[in-house]
Short mmCIF file of C-alpha atoms and ligand atoms in Angstrom, two decimals:
data_model
loop_
_atom_site.label_atom_id
_atom_site.label_comp_id
_atom_site.label_asym_id
_atom_site.label_seq_id
_atom_site.Cartn_x
_atom_site.Cartn_y
_atom_site.Cartn_z
CA MET D 21 76.42 107.97 92.18
CA LEU D 22 79.48 110.16 91.12
CA ASP D 23 79.07 114.05 91.69
CA THR D 24 80.44 113.95 88.07
CA ASN D 25 79.48 115.58 84.60
CA LEU D 26 80.48 111.00 82.32
CA LYS D 27 78.28 108.71 82.43
CA HIS D 28 77.87 106.45 85.12
CA ILE D 29 78.42 103.22 85.31
CA GLU D 30 76.93 101.53 87.86
CA THR D 31 77.08 97.62 87.25
CA ALA D 32 79.11 95.18 86.29
CA ASP D 33 77.56 93.86 83.43
CA ILE D 34 76.77 98.01 82.07
CA LEU D 35 79.92 98.47 81.89
CA THR D 36 80.78 94.39 79.85
CA LYS D 37 77.72 96.18 77.53
CA ILE D 38 79.88 99.29 77.14
CA ILE D 39 82.84 97.53 75.82
CA SER D 40 81.09 96.14 73.69
CA GLU D 41 79.49 98.87 71.57
CA ASN D 42 82.11 101.24 71.60
CA GLU D 43 85.80 100.71 70.56
CA ASN D 44 87.22 103.49 72.74
CA VAL D 45 86.52 103.21 75.88
CA MET D 46 87.67 105.07 79.13
CA VAL D 47 86.67 104.27 83.14
CA ILE D 48 87.24 106.36 85.84
CA CYS D 49 87.02 104.25 89.01
CA GLY D 50 87.03 106.44 92.25
CA ARG D 51 85.89 108.04 95.03
CA MET D 52 85.16 111.93 95.37
CA GLY D 53 88.35 113.00 96.57
CA PRO D 54 91.83 115.30 95.51
CA MET D 55 93.49 112.39 93.76
CA CYS D 56 89.28 111.69 91.54
CA ILE D 57 88.38 115.18 90.44
CA PRO D 58 91.48 116.58 88.68
CA VAL D 59 90.44 113.19 86.47
CA TYR D 60 87.19 113.03 86.44
CA GLY D 61 87.30 116.72 85.65
CA ILE D 62 90.09 116.77 82.25
CA ALA D 63 87.56 113.75 81.41
CA GLU D 64 85.08 116.32 81.08
CA GLU D 65 86.52 118.73 79.35
CA LEU D 66 87.81 115.81 76.40
CA GLU D 67 84.72 114.34 76.42
CA GLU D 68 83.91 117.34 73.89
CA ASP D 69 87.61 117.38 71.08
CA TYR D 70 87.60 113.28 70.72
CA LYS D 71 84.08 112.28 69.87
CA HIS D 72 85.90 108.35 69.49
CA VAL D 73 86.51 108.00 72.87
CA LYS D 74 83.42 106.57 75.66
CA PHE D 75 84.50 108.34 79.04
CA CYS D 76 82.70 107.11 81.64
CA ASP D 77 83.10 106.31 85.27
CA MET D 78 82.64 103.73 88.14
CA GLU D 79 82.44 104.72 92.73
CA PHE D 80 85.29 102.13 93.27
CA ASP D 81 83.89 101.13 96.63
CA SER D 82 80.54 99.76 94.50
CA PHE D 83 80.87 95.60 94.89
CA GLU D 84 79.85 95.96 91.16
CA ALA D 85 83.74 97.26 90.64
CA ASN D 86 85.28 94.19 91.83
CA ILE D 87 84.96 94.12 88.26
CA ILE D 88 87.82 96.46 87.76
CA ARG D 89 89.60 95.94 91.16
CA ASN D 90 90.59 91.59 90.10
CA LEU D 91 91.87 93.52 86.94
CA PRO D 92 95.11 92.18 86.37
CA GLU D 93 96.60 95.39 85.22
CA VAL D 94 95.63 96.69 88.52
CA GLN D 95 96.94 94.50 91.01
CA GLY D 96 100.19 97.00 92.19
CA PHE D 97 97.78 100.00 91.93
CA MET D 98 97.71 101.37 95.99
CA GLY D 99 95.86 104.95 94.72
CA ILE D 100 92.83 106.06 92.91
CA PRO D 101 91.84 106.25 90.86
CA PHE D 102 92.14 103.62 89.08
CA THR D 103 91.92 104.01 84.81
CA ILE D 104 91.01 101.62 82.98
CA TYR D 105 91.09 102.07 78.87
CA TYR D 106 89.53 100.10 76.75
CA LYS D 107 89.51 98.65 72.80
CA ASN D 108 87.81 96.40 71.40
CA GLY D 109 86.40 95.60 75.28
CA LYS D 110 89.99 94.76 76.01
CA VAL D 111 91.89 96.71 78.68
CA VAL D 112 95.23 98.75 76.58
CA LYS D 113 96.57 100.51 78.96
CA ALA D 114 95.55 100.92 83.23
CA THR D 115 96.64 104.02 85.27
CA SER D 116 96.68 105.13 89.29
CA SER D 117 96.54 107.82 90.81
CA ILE D 118 96.07 111.64 90.01
CA GLN D 119 96.85 112.33 86.45
CA THR D 120 97.67 115.15 84.14
CA LYS D 121 95.63 116.66 81.20
CA SER D 122 99.18 116.21 78.87
CA GLN D 123 99.12 112.63 80.43
CA VAL D 124 95.33 111.20 79.87
CA ILE D 125 96.28 113.05 76.03
CA ILE D 126 98.90 110.62 75.45
CA ILE D 127 97.05 108.22 76.18
CA LEU D 128 94.41 109.03 74.20
CA ASP D 129 95.92 109.35 72.11
CA LYS D 130 98.02 106.95 71.59
CA TYR D 131 95.78 104.06 72.67
CA PHE D 132 92.77 105.22 70.39
CA GLY D 133 93.99 108.21 67.91
CA GLU D 134 94.21 112.29 68.15
CA PRO D 135 91.01 113.72 67.62
CA ASN D 136 89.56 115.17 64.45
CA LYS D 137 89.83 118.74 64.32
CA ASN D 138 87.53 119.41 61.57
CA MET M 13 96.94 141.96 68.40
CA ASP M 14 93.09 139.66 68.27
CA ALA M 15 90.64 141.54 69.46
CA ASN M 16 89.49 138.12 70.28
CA ASN M 17 91.74 137.31 72.96
CA TYR M 18 91.19 140.83 74.53
CA TYR M 19 89.67 140.86 77.86
CA ASP M 20 90.83 143.98 80.56
CA ALA M 21 90.97 141.67 84.11
CA ILE M 22 93.38 138.70 83.58
CA ILE M 23 92.93 136.73 86.89
CA ILE M 24 96.10 134.09 87.21
CA GLY M 25 94.82 130.69 89.03
CA ALA M 26 90.17 129.32 90.27
CA GLY M 27 90.73 129.24 93.45
CA PRO M 28 89.14 130.97 96.26
CA ALA M 29 90.98 133.74 95.84
CA GLY M 30 90.49 134.39 91.45
CA LEU M 31 88.07 132.95 91.60
CA THR M 32 85.97 135.74 93.51
CA ALA M 33 88.29 137.94 91.70
CA GLY M 34 86.31 136.38 88.75
CA ILE M 35 82.80 137.00 90.06
CA TYR M 36 84.08 140.67 91.64
CA LEU M 37 84.82 141.88 88.69
CA SER M 38 82.09 139.64 85.85
CA ARG M 39 79.96 141.61 88.69
CA ALA M 40 80.85 145.13 87.43
CA HIS M 41 80.73 144.10 83.80
CA ILE M 42 84.70 144.25 83.26
CA LYS M 43 85.21 141.64 80.56
CA THR M 44 87.40 139.59 82.26
CA LEU M 45 89.50 136.03 82.30
CA ILE M 46 90.74 133.33 84.89
CA ILE M 47 93.55 130.98 82.86
CA ASN M 48 94.01 127.79 84.98
CA GLU M 49 96.84 125.51 85.47
CA GLY M 50 94.99 122.17 87.25
CA THR M 51 91.89 122.30 87.89
CA ILE M 52 88.93 124.70 89.02
CA GLY M 53 89.19 125.19 92.72
CA GLY M 54 92.30 125.26 93.44
CA GLN M 55 93.67 123.24 97.00
CA MET M 56 89.76 123.76 97.71
CA ILE M 57 89.33 120.11 96.34
CA PHE M 58 91.97 118.66 98.71
CA THR M 59 89.42 119.52 101.49
CA HIS M 60 86.48 116.76 102.45
CA GLU M 61 84.90 119.07 104.09
CA ILE M 62 85.06 122.46 105.28
CA ALA M 63 83.68 123.29 109.14
CA ASN M 64 84.88 127.62 108.84
CA TYR M 65 83.79 128.88 105.71
CA PRO M 66 80.93 131.45 107.38
CA GLY M 67 77.33 130.59 106.17
CA LEU M 68 77.69 126.66 105.35
CA GLU M 69 78.64 124.43 108.01
CA SER M 70 79.61 121.55 106.81
CA VAL M 71 80.62 121.25 102.87
CA SER M 72 83.03 119.89 100.45
CA GLY M 73 85.61 121.53 98.89
CA TYR M 74 84.90 120.28 95.55
CA GLN M 75 81.00 121.49 95.95
CA LEU M 76 82.51 125.05 96.90
CA ALA M 77 84.57 125.03 94.90
CA ASN M 78 81.71 124.80 92.55
CA THR M 79 79.96 126.42 93.74
CA MET M 80 81.64 129.63 93.13
CA LYS M 81 82.29 128.73 89.61
CA LYS M 82 78.89 128.95 88.89
CA GLN M 83 79.02 131.73 90.45
CA ALA M 84 81.50 133.22 88.46
CA LYS M 85 80.82 131.95 84.63
CA MET M 86 76.36 133.59 85.90
CA PHE M 87 78.23 137.29 85.37
CA GLY M 88 79.88 136.35 82.95
CA CYS M 89 83.22 135.63 83.80
CA ASN M 90 85.64 133.07 80.66
CA ILE M 91 88.01 130.61 82.65
CA LYS M 92 89.89 127.91 80.87
CA SER M 93 91.53 125.38 82.69
CA ASN M 94 94.34 122.56 83.15
CA VAL M 95 96.35 125.16 80.72
CA SER M 96 99.53 126.30 80.74
CA ILE M 97 101.38 130.00 81.17
CA LYS M 98 104.39 130.25 78.74
CA ASP M 99 105.27 133.79 79.70
CA VAL M 100 104.13 136.83 80.34
CA ASN M 101 104.46 140.28 80.38
CA LEU M 102 104.03 142.51 82.89
CA ASN M 103 105.73 145.40 81.64
CA ASP M 104 103.64 146.73 79.28
CA GLU M 105 100.31 149.12 80.15
CA LEU M 106 98.86 146.59 77.76
CA LYS M 107 99.64 143.23 79.68
CA LYS M 108 100.31 139.59 77.55
CA VAL M 109 100.03 135.88 77.99
CA VAL M 110 100.93 133.65 77.02
CA LEU M 111 99.24 129.72 76.46
CA SER M 112 101.27 126.85 76.31
CA ASP M 113 99.56 125.77 72.84
CA GLY M 114 100.05 129.01 71.09
CA ASN M 115 97.30 131.59 72.91
CA ILE M 116 97.58 135.15 73.61
CA TYR M 117 95.32 136.82 75.62
CA ASN M 118 95.59 140.34 76.37
CA SER M 119 94.50 142.47 78.95
CA LYS M 120 94.70 146.36 81.05
CA THR M 121 94.52 144.32 84.33
CA ILE M 122 96.64 140.75 85.98
CA ILE M 123 96.28 139.74 89.06
CA ILE M 124 98.05 136.13 89.86
CA ALA M 125 96.22 133.57 92.56
CA SER M 126 97.46 131.13 91.79
CA GLY M 127 98.92 129.71 94.98
CA GLY M 128 99.69 126.94 96.28
CA ARG M 129 101.00 123.44 96.02
CA PRO M 130 102.73 120.31 97.70
CA ARG M 131 106.32 119.44 98.05
CA SER M 132 107.33 116.51 96.90
CA LEU M 133 111.10 115.44 98.67
CA ASN M 134 112.86 115.72 94.91
CA ALA M 135 113.88 111.73 95.59
CA ILE M 136 115.23 109.54 92.27
CA GLY M 137 112.02 106.73 92.22
CA GLU M 138 109.61 109.89 93.89
CA ALA M 139 107.42 110.01 90.18
CA LEU M 140 107.31 106.01 89.51
CA PHE M 141 105.74 104.71 92.58
CA LYS M 142 103.35 107.36 93.36
CA GLY M 143 100.04 106.07 93.34
CA LYS M 144 102.08 102.35 93.63
CA GLY M 145 102.99 102.64 97.03
CA ILE M 146 102.89 106.67 97.43
CA SER M 147 100.64 109.15 98.60
CA TYR M 148 100.25 112.27 99.39
CA CYS M 149 95.95 111.85 100.97
CA ALA M 150 95.12 110.18 103.43
CA THR M 151 91.36 109.63 102.83
CA CYS M 152 91.94 108.96 99.14
CA ASP M 153 94.60 106.44 100.27
CA GLY M 154 94.14 104.50 103.39
CA ASP M 155 92.64 101.46 103.36
CA PHE M 156 94.96 100.23 101.08
CA PHE M 157 97.35 99.94 103.17
CA THR M 158 95.39 97.76 105.62
CA ASN M 159 98.08 96.14 108.15
CA LYS M 160 100.59 96.88 106.73
CA ASP M 161 103.87 99.52 107.88
CA ILE M 162 104.40 102.91 106.72
CA ILE M 163 106.02 105.75 106.86
CA VAL M 164 104.97 109.36 106.73
CA VAL M 165 107.54 111.71 106.26
CA GLY M 166 107.03 115.30 107.93
CA GLY M 167 107.27 117.20 110.70
CA GLY M 168 104.60 119.55 110.41
CA ASN M 169 100.32 119.82 111.87
CA SER M 170 98.98 118.26 108.18
CA ALA M 171 102.05 114.92 108.99
CA LEU M 172 101.13 115.08 112.42
CA GLU M 173 97.50 114.24 111.88
CA GLU M 174 97.05 112.70 107.85
CA ALA M 175 99.47 110.04 110.97
CA ILE M 176 96.83 110.16 113.45
CA SER M 177 94.40 109.31 110.86
CA LEU M 178 95.98 106.70 109.01
CA THR M 179 96.59 104.85 112.09
CA LYS M 180 92.62 103.00 111.41
CA TYR M 181 94.60 101.26 108.59
CA VAL M 182 98.13 99.90 109.41
CA ASN M 183 100.64 97.90 111.36
CA LYS M 184 103.08 100.44 112.20
CA ILE M 185 103.57 103.74 111.33
CA THR M 186 107.34 105.16 111.17
CA ILE M 187 107.24 108.94 111.43
CA LEU M 188 109.73 110.65 108.98
CA HIS M 189 111.06 114.22 109.24
CA GLN M 190 114.01 116.06 108.41
CA PHE M 191 114.40 118.00 111.84
CA ASN M 192 115.21 116.50 115.23
CA HIS M 193 111.80 118.87 116.28
CA PHE M 194 108.36 118.84 114.99
CA GLN M 195 106.73 121.91 113.88
CA ALA M 196 103.46 120.86 115.06
CA PHE M 197 100.25 121.99 117.46
CA GLN M 198 101.27 120.79 120.95
CA HIS M 199 98.12 118.43 121.14
CA ALA M 200 99.28 116.86 117.65
CA ILE M 201 102.75 116.08 118.73
CA ASN M 202 101.75 114.48 122.22
CA GLU M 203 98.76 112.81 120.64
CA VAL M 204 101.84 110.89 118.28
CA LYS M 205 104.14 110.32 121.28
CA ASN M 206 101.12 108.46 122.80
CA HIS M 207 100.30 106.05 119.69
CA PRO M 208 101.68 102.80 120.12
CA LYS M 209 101.80 102.63 116.29
CA ILE M 210 103.49 105.35 116.12
CA ASN M 211 107.10 105.42 116.06
CA PHE M 212 109.33 108.31 114.61
CA MET M 213 113.28 108.31 112.92
CA MET M 214 114.65 112.11 112.72
CA GLY M 215 116.85 113.90 111.65
CA SER M 216 116.37 112.22 108.12
CA THR M 217 115.31 112.26 104.56
CA ILE M 218 114.51 109.62 101.89
CA ASN M 219 116.49 110.08 98.95
CA GLU M 220 115.45 106.83 96.67
CA PHE M 221 112.26 104.86 96.04
CA ILE M 222 112.86 101.24 95.17
CA GLY M 223 110.91 98.84 93.51
CA ASN M 224 109.01 96.88 90.62
CA GLU M 225 105.09 96.87 90.06
CA LYS M 226 105.51 98.53 93.71
CA LEU M 227 107.52 100.34 95.96
CA GLU M 228 108.92 97.87 98.34
CA LYS M 229 112.01 99.36 99.81
CA VAL M 230 113.46 103.57 100.50
CA ARG M 231 117.31 104.11 100.98
CA VAL M 232 117.32 106.47 104.05
CA THR M 233 119.81 109.39 104.63
CA ASN M 234 120.64 110.33 109.14
CA LEU M 235 121.09 114.46 108.00
CA LYS M 236 123.78 114.26 110.97
CA THR M 237 125.66 111.41 109.63
CA GLY M 238 125.90 110.64 106.91
CA GLU M 239 125.14 107.65 107.04
CA SER M 240 122.21 105.57 104.65
CA ASN M 241 120.76 101.92 105.39
CA TYR M 242 117.51 100.75 103.35
CA LEU M 243 114.37 99.76 105.13
CA LYS M 244 112.15 97.26 103.09
CA ILE M 245 108.60 99.31 103.39
CA ASP M 246 104.73 98.55 101.96
CA GLY M 247 103.93 101.97 101.33
CA VAL M 248 105.37 105.86 101.83
CA PHE M 249 102.95 108.75 102.39
CA ILE M 250 104.39 112.52 101.79
CA PHE M 251 103.52 115.77 103.84
CA ILE M 252 105.85 118.21 104.27
CA GLY M 253 104.02 121.68 103.53
CA TYR M 254 103.69 123.28 100.08
CA ILE M 255 105.26 125.97 98.24
CA PRO M 256 103.35 128.86 96.35
CA ASN M 257 103.41 128.60 92.62
CA THR M 258 105.37 131.84 92.02
CA GLU M 259 107.89 130.63 89.56
CA PHE M 260 106.66 131.27 86.38
CA LEU M 261 106.77 135.57 88.41
CA LYS M 262 111.15 134.58 88.86
CA GLY M 263 112.51 138.10 88.14
CA LYS M 264 109.35 139.60 86.42
CA ILE M 265 107.96 141.16 89.56
CA ASP M 266 109.21 141.06 93.51
CA LEU M 267 109.16 137.46 95.74
CA ASN M 268 110.36 137.88 98.84
CA GLU M 269 113.08 135.10 99.65
CA PHE M 270 110.36 132.46 100.10
CA GLY M 271 109.30 132.72 96.39
CA GLU M 272 106.07 134.14 97.43
CA ILE M 273 105.08 138.13 95.79
CA ILE M 274 105.41 141.49 97.77
CA VAL M 275 101.91 143.20 98.41
CA GLY M 276 100.85 145.98 99.56
CA PRO M 277 97.49 146.72 101.49
CA GLY M 278 95.86 147.45 98.63
CA MET M 279 97.15 144.17 96.61
CA ASN M 280 98.79 145.96 94.39
CA THR M 281 102.59 144.04 93.01
CA ASN M 282 105.13 145.86 92.48
CA ILE M 283 104.12 146.23 88.66
CA LYS M 284 101.39 148.95 88.32
CA GLY M 285 98.35 146.91 86.66
CA VAL M 286 99.65 144.07 88.85
CA TYR M 287 97.60 142.47 91.55
CA ALA M 288 97.72 139.61 93.37
CA ALA M 289 95.94 137.71 95.94
CA GLY M 290 95.42 134.72 97.73
CA ASP M 291 98.15 131.57 99.19
CA SER M 292 100.88 133.29 96.63
CA ILE M 293 101.52 136.36 98.83
CA VAL M 294 103.69 136.87 102.00
CA LYS M 295 100.81 135.95 104.69
CA LEU M 296 100.58 134.86 107.81
CA PHE M 297 97.71 132.58 107.62
CA ARG M 298 96.18 130.65 104.75
CA GLN M 299 92.99 130.02 105.19
CA ILE M 300 90.39 129.85 102.50
CA THR M 301 88.23 132.80 103.95
CA THR M 302 91.63 135.07 103.83
CA ALA M 303 91.73 134.07 100.59
CA VAL M 304 88.25 135.11 99.61
CA GLY M 305 89.23 138.05 100.67
CA ASP M 306 92.38 138.48 99.23
CA GLY M 307 91.12 138.26 96.37
CA THR M 308 88.18 140.49 97.43
CA ILE M 309 90.69 144.13 97.52
CA ALA M 310 92.61 143.08 94.45
CA ALA M 311 89.77 143.14 92.53
CA LEU M 312 88.97 146.17 93.19
CA SER M 313 91.50 147.70 93.52
CA ALA M 314 92.07 146.10 89.60
CA SER M 315 88.16 147.43 88.55
CA ASP M 316 89.38 151.08 90.43
CA TYR M 317 92.60 151.05 88.09
CA LEU M 318 90.92 149.73 85.23
CA HIS M 319 88.25 153.18 86.35
CA LYS M 320 90.96 155.91 86.18
CA GLN M 321 92.62 153.77 82.64
CA ASN M 322 89.34 154.78 81.07
CA ALA M 323 88.99 157.79 82.00
CA LYS M 324 92.34 158.85 81.40
CA GLN M 325 92.29 158.07 77.30
C1 FAD V 9 94.79 119.47 102.68
C2 FAD V 9 94.33 121.47 103.21
C3 FAD V 9 93.20 121.16 103.75
C4 FAD V 9 92.71 122.69 103.61
N1 FAD V 9 91.37 123.17 104.60
C5 FAD V 9 90.71 123.69 105.31
C6 FAD V 9 89.99 124.04 105.19
O1 FAD V 9 89.62 123.31 106.48
N2 FAD V 9 89.38 125.39 105.79
C7 FAD V 9 90.53 126.59 105.17
O2 FAD V 9 90.17 127.60 105.14
N3 FAD V 9 91.47 126.95 104.44
C8 FAD V 9 92.05 124.42 104.18
N4 FAD V 9 93.38 124.73 103.64
C9 FAD V 9 93.61 125.68 102.21
C10 FAD V 9 92.96 126.51 101.24
O3 FAD V 9 92.86 125.53 101.01
C11 FAD V 9 93.88 127.32 100.71
O4 FAD V 9 94.47 128.32 101.50
C12 FAD V 9 93.74 128.52 99.38
O5 FAD V 9 92.55 126.94 98.53
C13 FAD V 9 94.25 129.34 98.68
O6 FAD V 9 93.92 129.56 97.77
P1 FAD V 9 94.02 130.29 96.59
O7 FAD V 9 93.25 130.82 95.39
O8 FAD V 9 95.18 130.80 96.88
O9 FAD V 9 95.28 129.29 96.25
P2 FAD V 9 94.99 127.24 95.49
O10 FAD V 9 93.22 127.11 96.15
O11 FAD V 9 96.15 126.39 95.50
O12 FAD V 9 94.34 127.59 93.98
C14 FAD V 9 95.31 128.70 93.29
C15 FAD V 9 95.07 127.94 91.81
O13 FAD V 9 95.95 128.34 90.72
C16 FAD V 9 96.56 127.17 89.53
N5 FAD V 9 97.90 127.57 89.24
C17 FAD V 9 98.92 127.19 89.82
N6 FAD V 9 99.39 127.94 88.71
C18 FAD V 9 99.60 129.26 87.58
C19 FAD V 9 99.51 129.34 86.51
N7 FAD V 9 100.92 129.69 86.28
N8 FAD V 9 99.04 129.47 85.97
C20 FAD V 9 97.93 128.86 86.12
N9 FAD V 9 97.71 129.11 87.41
C21 FAD V 9 98.39 128.40 88.22
C22 FAD V 9 96.50 126.35 90.33
O14 FAD V 9 96.11 124.69 89.54
C23 FAD V 9 95.09 126.41 91.44
O15 FAD V 9 94.05 125.66 90.64
C24 FAD V 9 93.17 124.10 103.24
C25 FAD V 9 94.58 123.53 102.31
C26 FAD V 9 94.65 121.99 102.17
C27 FAD V 9 95.82 122.02 101.28
#
């Protein structure tokens, strides 16, 4: 299991269930390495504000992560983490390798909407 | 001045130097804020295994960073991460740090512990193919290049060591370096020179990364002749050293020609009440232990400065 404070997805079935039950889902599929840890950290920080988004992680090396590794959207990817954004169960955006907080925010705001600050 | 945004001490950077300073100052009941641009831990989180931190036989950089963070928070240190600094005013007695989100923080003393970051090539297309053929981490991404042909850019110890670690995955490695000699330990040079999967392209640089969905080729220029060639390649790993994160201090504090902060024995800079520690200062050896040592000295000096300032009032 990844050493983060995000919701851990351990099986493909659980991922399918989560994306069917939640409108907006961000899944970071990675390892505990230097390119992945910053992205988990950013998601942990944003979780507080983006209450309308479900933030999760998944172990890249688990067999179950084939559900992400086999997505057509990630076939050109050669850097972890693979970060997938799902809306209503469909992939709307995927990124490869480390991202900055502002890059993640731009994607969240564009596809899932800005957080309600009230 | 907003009292909520006033701190006795502000530390810029939450790597080992900044976190250590945070631990010392907060433990001394000095109201302290650490402002950090990236992930807490700094370069420590780039390290899978740290085997030379006394007292811990082996620890991951992530674990060590988390422990230092917890320790600082436990003593009451406030940490803001993933924020960026727009401006600093160091000269006045009451220092000022302006963040890009508009927040302004004031303090009597500042410790700069902004460390360093990997140098990038600044070649055309570099940002576009990051994670799609360009990598800065062999242990993270090496297996994507199994049986492929790659280039490793750099000629220092980390480039040569990472090239050796990549040989277990790839078909062929070309080490590409701007000079005609390596700046690395002799044992590392011997190892790459004797490796059957490794060959060399010296005195050259990459000017452009080209591809569609992923990296397909690079434009390489021979720095002596100026001649350029296109090379088909599956991946490029870049390890060309580190630069100090001090751009935001240019013209505000004394830096040397490499952009490193000049400090005295108490980690004092040329500005009263401003101290610096860790990889961003002029020093010989850049290690976690030396950063921790610098952070300790900077915190004790800052604490002494605050004590004297308060006694004056
Ligand atoms: C791959 C690798 C392996 C290493 N292995 C080891 C090892 O095994 N043992 C060892 O002792 N050392 C090792 N080192 C060296 C060690 O990590 C560094 O010497 C040490 O982390 C320096 O600490 P620092 O606090 O000065 O800076 P950093 O660790 O660089 O931290 C600086 C922090 O400041 C932040 N920052 C930068 N600019 C700003 C700004 N403008 N505003 C706010 N915040 C800012 C950064 O985001 C970062 O979080 C390794 C380094 C690397 C890259």
